Amino acid sequence: MATPVLVVDDSGMSRKLVIKSLPADWNVEIHQASNGQEALALYREGKAHVIFLDLTMPVMDGFEVLEALKREGFNAFVIVISADVQPKAQERVKELGAMAFLKKPVKADEVLHVLKEHGLL
């Protein structure tokens, strides 16, 4: 059975780059959202076992998504991908339950490492 993967970023180009960075042999069903509100709706529909989440987005940002998921007792692996590499931002996303923080532009070998490290591959 394919793993539901959700890629969340307000930039379509960034979403494509994340999708291209996923291992070719990983059996996934990919969903996309351009803001946090869309992401939460897809998560609630069961379309997000693994979430690649940007932090800076309109409507609802990545921090707000993580806070909402935490309130709901989320059951997903969240990997934050952001250009905001400030230590405080990285600390905050970890406190909110993200399993990893990768900087933009994302690299396939870094994605592979995180997925293997957390037993997702």
XYZ file of C-alpha atoms in Angstrom:
121
model
C 0.000 0.000 0.000
C 1.298 3.434 -0.938
C 2.285 5.863 1.813
C 0.247 9.081 1.675
C 2.706 11.980 1.397
C 1.669 15.623 1.614
C 3.894 18.379 0.229
C 2.927 21.813 1.583
C 4.382 25.015 0.140
C 2.838 28.140 -1.366
C 5.301 27.890 -4.262
C 4.410 25.349 -6.925
C 8.061 25.243 -7.991
C 9.157 24.411 -4.432
C 6.566 21.620 -4.236
C 7.905 20.162 -7.507
C 11.486 20.275 -6.187
C 10.470 18.423 -3.012
C 8.605 15.789 -5.031
C 11.636 15.333 -7.313
C 13.832 14.824 -4.227
C 11.808 11.830 -3.002
C 13.357 8.385 -3.529
C 12.208 6.982 -6.888
C 11.535 3.539 -5.397
C 9.446 4.829 -2.464
C 5.827 3.692 -2.902
C 3.931 6.928 -2.259
C 0.672 8.641 -3.084
C 1.511 12.348 -3.328
C -0.864 15.141 -2.368
C -0.125 18.866 -2.471
C -1.316 21.917 -0.566
C -0.426 25.579 -1.069
C -1.180 26.717 2.489
C -1.652 25.349 5.972
C -5.433 25.364 5.858
C -5.436 23.084 2.791
C -2.794 20.914 4.464
C -4.897 20.360 7.580
C -7.937 19.458 5.484
C -5.912 16.820 3.571
C -4.391 15.527 6.825
C -7.868 15.099 8.311
C -8.862 13.120 5.183
C -6.017 10.670 5.877
C -3.863 11.901 2.999
C -0.768 12.759 5.031
C 1.225 10.060 6.805
C 4.393 12.004 5.932
C 4.241 15.796 5.593
C 6.901 17.987 3.982
C 6.009 21.409 5.387
C 7.148 24.922 4.495
C 7.020 27.529 7.277
C 6.269 30.772 5.426
C 2.891 30.613 3.678
C -0.253 32.735 3.386
C -3.549 31.866 5.116
C -1.897 29.590 7.712
C 1.854 29.194 8.133
C 3.828 26.072 9.007
C 4.110 26.951 12.699
C 0.302 27.245 12.903
C -0.049 23.884 11.135
C 2.274 22.233 13.645
C 0.383 23.835 16.547
C -2.950 22.591 15.155
C -1.571 19.091 14.579
C -0.203 19.008 18.119
C -3.583 20.072 19.552
C -5.265 17.297 17.566
C -2.756 14.682 18.765
C -1.338 14.253 15.299
C -0.257 10.964 13.845
C 2.081 12.013 11.036
C 5.787 12.421 10.418
C 6.486 16.090 9.711
C 9.631 17.220 7.944
C 9.958 20.999 7.799
C 11.637 22.405 4.699
C 12.330 26.111 4.959
C 14.687 28.895 3.997
C 14.313 30.196 7.576
C 17.333 28.468 9.089
C 17.488 30.517 12.283
C 18.198 28.321 15.324
C 15.053 29.614 17.093
C 12.855 28.521 14.185
C 14.490 25.084 14.144
C 14.052 24.717 17.907
C 10.422 25.765 17.744
C 9.460 23.285 15.021
C 11.120 20.450 16.956
C 9.226 21.498 20.114
C 6.008 21.424 18.084
C 6.674 17.855 16.957
C 8.529 18.044 13.641
C 10.939 15.153 13.239
C 13.412 17.004 11.039
C 14.308 20.382 9.609
C 15.824 20.655 6.135
C 16.884 23.893 4.486
C 15.783 25.031 1.052
C 16.636 24.107 -1.579
C 16.115 20.543 -0.424
C 18.582 17.882 -1.524
C 17.581 14.302 -2.348
C 20.364 12.784 -0.218
C 19.201 14.769 2.846
C 15.599 13.625 2.328
C 16.774 10.018 1.965
C 18.840 10.276 5.145
C 15.895 11.621 7.194
C 13.501 8.995 5.825
C 15.908 6.167 6.631
C 16.803 7.623 10.038
C 13.142 7.548 11.052
C 12.320 4.161 9.561
C 10.122 5.459 6.765
C 12.065 3.553 4.093
